[in-house]
Each structure stands twice: as C-alpha cells, then as structure tokens.
C-alpha cells in the first residue's frame, strides 16, 4: 500500500471512531486505554490531550506503523512470564502472560490477533491505581477482562467482551492491573472476584 493510501485509510479511521470512548482490548485504564492515550481514562489521558485529542485508534495505528517499526495492523509480541491465580477452594491456575508496561504497549494491547491459546493472556500494569476502561476496537477475539486491585485480589471481571465493540468495559474502582484472557475462560475455570493474582509485577503494591 502506498503512502497516500495509508494516510487515506488512517484519516478514515480517525473520522469514524468516537473520541469519547475508552481504548482497545489492548489497554485503556480510565487514563490510558481511551481513544487518545496509552490507556483509557474515562476521558482522555494526559498523553491523548498532549496529542491534540486524536482518537485512540488513530494514535495506536500510527505508532504501530511508524514509531514502533511494525507493519500497520500487526499484533505486538511482548516478553512472557508466569502468572498464578489462587482460587477459593480450587487448585491454583497458572497462565503464561505477556506483560504490557508502557503507554505504547498499552495502546496496542491485543489488537489484531486472530487467536489466543488457553491459559495465556496479557497483563497490563499501571504505575498507580486508577479506574480502568477498555474497548474492543481492532480486537478480533472475545476476551475476559480481569481487573486487579492493589492487594492482588480480583476486583471485578468483564466476561466475553465482544470483538470490535466500542462499549466500554470498566472496573468499579481503582485497580493496578488488568489481565486479558480468552473469552469464557474465567467461568470455565471458576475464577471469581476476591481470588488472588500472583505475579512479580504486582509485588510491593
């Protein structure tokens, strides 16, 4: 695709996506996963405001094409580590998760992926507690969103978020992380609010 076609497609993308929504099934805490920032912040994040209020999708796609050095529309692949969920009255469940830490990694999240293996996912870590809000723009697979409090306990779960949906999926209160896994797996494994999540990135929080 030529540069002119790329710019035209990006302009169409920006024109058709609301600017008051949260970000993709990648990440958007109410301050970073929204249309304008690294994560959504129930409005625009500081990064988004600094960029003139561009929709999150336009910013994320632009970063994936130019800033990140990845072809437009390609999923990101991040370093993986083990995460354990200790369920009440059940055996611990171990997941292999990619860890998204930076605003750029949050912006892309799990966009553009065509499949997800069982017991895998992506963990979004935030530098401080915040209300988190996500959408599923450019996300092709259903996902469960597990919101994690500062003490490592699960605050709430948004099950089976629908691919491409612009409906915000939000935590009830402040959280320090969000875990995205295959849609329906939380119910299948009996994962529930109050279960403890163990991961090196959640220590000392």
Coordinates of C-alpha atoms in Angstrom, one line a residue:
X1 CA 0.0 0.0 0.0
X2 CA 1.4 3.4 -1.0
X3 CA 1.9 6.2 1.5
X4 CA -1.1 8.1 0.1
X5 CA -3.4 5.0 0.6
X6 CA -2.0 4.6 4.1
X7 CA -2.7 8.2 5.0
X8 CA -6.2 8.0 3.5
X9 CA -7.0 4.9 5.5
X10 CA -5.7 6.5 8.7
X11 CA -7.8 9.6 8.0
X12 CA -10.9 7.4 7.5
X13 CA -10.1 5.5 10.7
X14 CA -9.8 8.8 12.7
X15 CA -13.1 10.1 11.2
X16 CA -15.2 7.1 12.1
X17 CA -14.1 6.4 15.7
X18 CA -15.7 8.3 18.6
X19 CA -13.3 10.4 20.6
X20 CA -15.1 9.9 23.9
X21 CA -14.6 6.2 24.2
X22 CA -12.1 4.1 26.1
X23 CA -9.3 2.2 24.3
X24 CA -9.0 -1.3 22.7
X25 CA -8.9 -4.7 24.0
X26 CA -5.4 -3.8 24.5
X27 CA -5.5 -1.5 27.3
X28 CA -7.1 1.7 28.4
X29 CA -7.4 2.4 32.1
X30 CA -9.6 5.4 32.5
X31 CA -6.5 7.2 31.9
X32 CA -4.7 5.1 29.3
X33 CA -6.9 2.9 27.2
X34 CA -9.0 5.6 25.7
X35 CA -9.1 6.9 22.2
X36 CA -6.2 9.2 22.9
X37 CA -3.7 7.8 25.2
X38 CA -1.8 4.9 26.3
X39 CA -4.6 3.6 28.5
X40 CA -8.2 4.7 28.8
X41 CA -9.1 7.1 31.5
X42 CA -12.8 7.7 31.4
X43 CA -11.9 10.5 29.1
X44 CA -8.7 11.5 27.5
X45 CA -5.4 10.6 29.1
X46 CA -2.7 13.2 29.5
X47 CA -0.9 11.6 26.6
X48 CA -4.0 12.0 24.5
X49 CA -4.6 15.6 25.4
X50 CA -1.0 16.3 24.5
X51 CA -1.6 14.9 21.1
X52 CA -4.4 17.2 20.3
X53 CA -7.3 14.9 21.1
X54 CA -6.7 12.4 18.3
X55 CA -8.8 9.2 18.7
X56 CA -7.0 6.4 20.3
X57 CA -7.3 4.2 17.3
X58 CA -5.5 6.7 15.1
X59 CA -2.8 7.2 17.6
X60 CA -2.3 3.5 18.1
X61 CA -2.2 2.6 14.4
X62 CA 0.2 5.5 13.7
X63 CA 2.5 4.2 16.4
X64 CA 2.4 0.6 15.2
X65 CA 3.2 1.8 11.6
X66 CA 5.9 4.4 12.2
X67 CA 7.0 4.7 15.8
X68 CA 7.0 1.1 16.7
X69 CA 8.6 -0.1 13.5
X70 CA 5.9 -2.7 13.0
X71 CA 3.8 -3.1 9.8
X72 CA 0.3 -1.5 10.1
X73 CA -2.2 -3.8 11.7
X74 CA 0.3 -6.3 13.0
X75 CA 0.0 -7.7 16.6
X76 CA 2.7 -6.9 19.1
X77 CA 4.6 -9.7 20.9
X78 CA 5.9 -9.0 24.3
X79 CA 8.1 -10.8 26.8
X80 CA 6.3 -13.5 28.8
X81 CA 6.2 -14.6 32.4
X82 CA 4.1 -16.8 34.7
X83 CA 1.0 -15.5 36.5
X84 CA -0.9 -17.6 39.0
X85 CA -4.5 -17.2 40.1
X86 CA -5.3 -18.7 43.5
X87 CA -9.0 -19.7 43.5
X88 CA -11.1 -20.2 46.6
X89 CA -11.4 -23.9 47.2
X90 CA -9.6 -24.8 44.0
X91 CA -6.2 -25.6 42.6
X92 CA -4.1 -22.6 41.5
X93 CA -4.2 -21.9 37.8
X94 CA -1.0 -20.8 36.0
X95 CA -1.1 -18.6 33.0
X96 CA 1.7 -17.7 30.6
X97 CA 1.2 -13.9 30.0
X98 CA 2.8 -11.2 28.0
X99 CA 3.3 -8.0 30.1
X100 CA 2.4 -4.6 28.8
X101 CA 4.0 -1.8 30.8
X102 CA 4.5 1.2 28.6
X103 CA 1.9 3.6 27.2
X104 CA 2.8 2.4 23.7
X105 CA 2.3 -1.3 24.7
X106 CA -1.0 -0.4 26.4
X107 CA -2.2 1.3 23.2
X108 CA -1.8 -1.7 21.0
X109 CA -2.7 -4.4 23.6
X110 CA -4.1 -7.5 22.0
X111 CA -5.3 -5.8 18.9
X112 CA -5.0 -7.6 15.5
X113 CA -4.7 -11.1 17.0
X114 CA -6.7 -13.8 15.3
X115 CA -6.5 -16.4 18.2
X116 CA -5.4 -16.9 21.8
X117 CA -4.3 -20.1 23.4
X118 CA -5.9 -21.4 26.6
X119 CA -4.1 -20.4 29.8
X120 CA -2.3 -17.5 28.1
X121 CA -3.1 -13.8 28.1
X122 CA -1.8 -10.2 28.5
X123 CA -1.2 -8.4 31.8
X124 CA -1.4 -4.6 31.7
X125 CA 0.4 -3.0 34.6
X126 CA -0.3 0.6 35.6
X127 CA 2.1 2.9 37.5
X128 CA -0.5 3.8 40.1
X129 CA -4.1 2.7 40.9
X130 CA -6.7 4.1 38.6
X131 CA -10.1 3.2 37.2
X132 CA -9.6 1.2 34.1
X133 CA -11.8 1.3 31.0
X134 CA -11.3 -0.8 27.8
X135 CA -13.0 -1.2 24.4
X136 CA -12.5 -3.9 21.8
X137 CA -11.7 -1.8 18.7
X138 CA -9.5 -3.7 16.3
X139 CA -9.6 -6.7 18.6
X140 CA -10.7 -9.8 16.7
X141 CA -11.3 -12.3 19.5
X142 CA -13.6 -12.3 22.6
X143 CA -11.7 -11.7 25.8
X144 CA -12.3 -11.8 29.6
X145 CA -11.0 -8.7 31.3
X146 CA -10.0 -9.3 34.9
X147 CA -9.4 -6.1 37.0
X148 CA -6.9 -6.5 39.8
X149 CA -6.7 -4.3 42.9
X150 CA -3.6 -3.1 44.7
X151 CA -3.7 -6.0 47.1
X152 CA -3.6 -8.5 44.2
X153 CA -7.3 -9.5 44.6
X154 CA -9.6 -9.6 41.7
X155 CA -11.9 -6.5 41.9
X156 CA -14.3 -7.5 39.0
X157 CA -14.5 -9.4 35.8
X158 CA -15.9 -8.3 32.4
X159 CA -16.6 -11.6 30.7
X160 CA -16.6 -12.3 27.0
X161 CA -16.0 -8.8 25.7
X162 CA -17.3 -8.8 22.1
X163 CA -14.8 -8.3 19.3
X164 CA -14.8 -4.8 17.7
X165 CA -17.3 -3.5 20.3
X166 CA -16.9 0.2 21.3
X167 CA -18.8 -0.5 24.5
X168 CA -16.5 0.5 27.5
X169 CA -15.7 -2.3 29.9
X170 CA -14.7 -0.7 33.2
X171 CA -13.5 -1.5 36.6
X172 CA -15.8 -0.4 39.5
X173 CA -12.9 1.4 41.3
X174 CA -9.2 1.9 41.3
X175 CA -7.0 -1.0 40.0
X176 CA -3.3 -1.5 39.4
X177 CA -3.6 -4.1 36.6
X178 CA -5.9 -5.8 34.1
X179 CA -5.5 -9.4 32.9
X180 CA -6.9 -10.3 29.5
X181 CA -7.5 -14.0 28.8
X182 CA -9.6 -16.0 26.3
X183 CA -13.3 -15.1 26.4
X184 CA -15.2 -17.5 28.7
X185 CA -12.2 -19.0 30.4
X186 CA -12.9 -17.2 33.7
X187 CA -16.2 -19.0 34.1
X188 CA -14.7 -22.3 32.8
X189 CA -12.0 -22.2 35.5
X190 CA -14.2 -20.8 38.3
X191 CA -12.2 -17.6 38.6
X192 CA -14.1 -15.1 40.7
X193 CA -14.0 -11.8 42.5
X194 CA -11.8 -12.0 45.5
X195 CA -9.4 -14.6 44.1
X196 CA -5.7 -13.6 44.4
X197 CA -3.4 -12.9 41.4
X198 CA 0.3 -13.6 41.9
X199 CA 2.9 -12.1 39.5
X200 CA 6.3 -10.4 40.0
X201 CA 4.9 -7.1 38.6
X202 CA 2.2 -7.0 41.3
X203 CA 4.7 -7.2 44.2
X204 CA 5.0 -4.3 46.7
X205 CA 1.8 -2.6 45.5

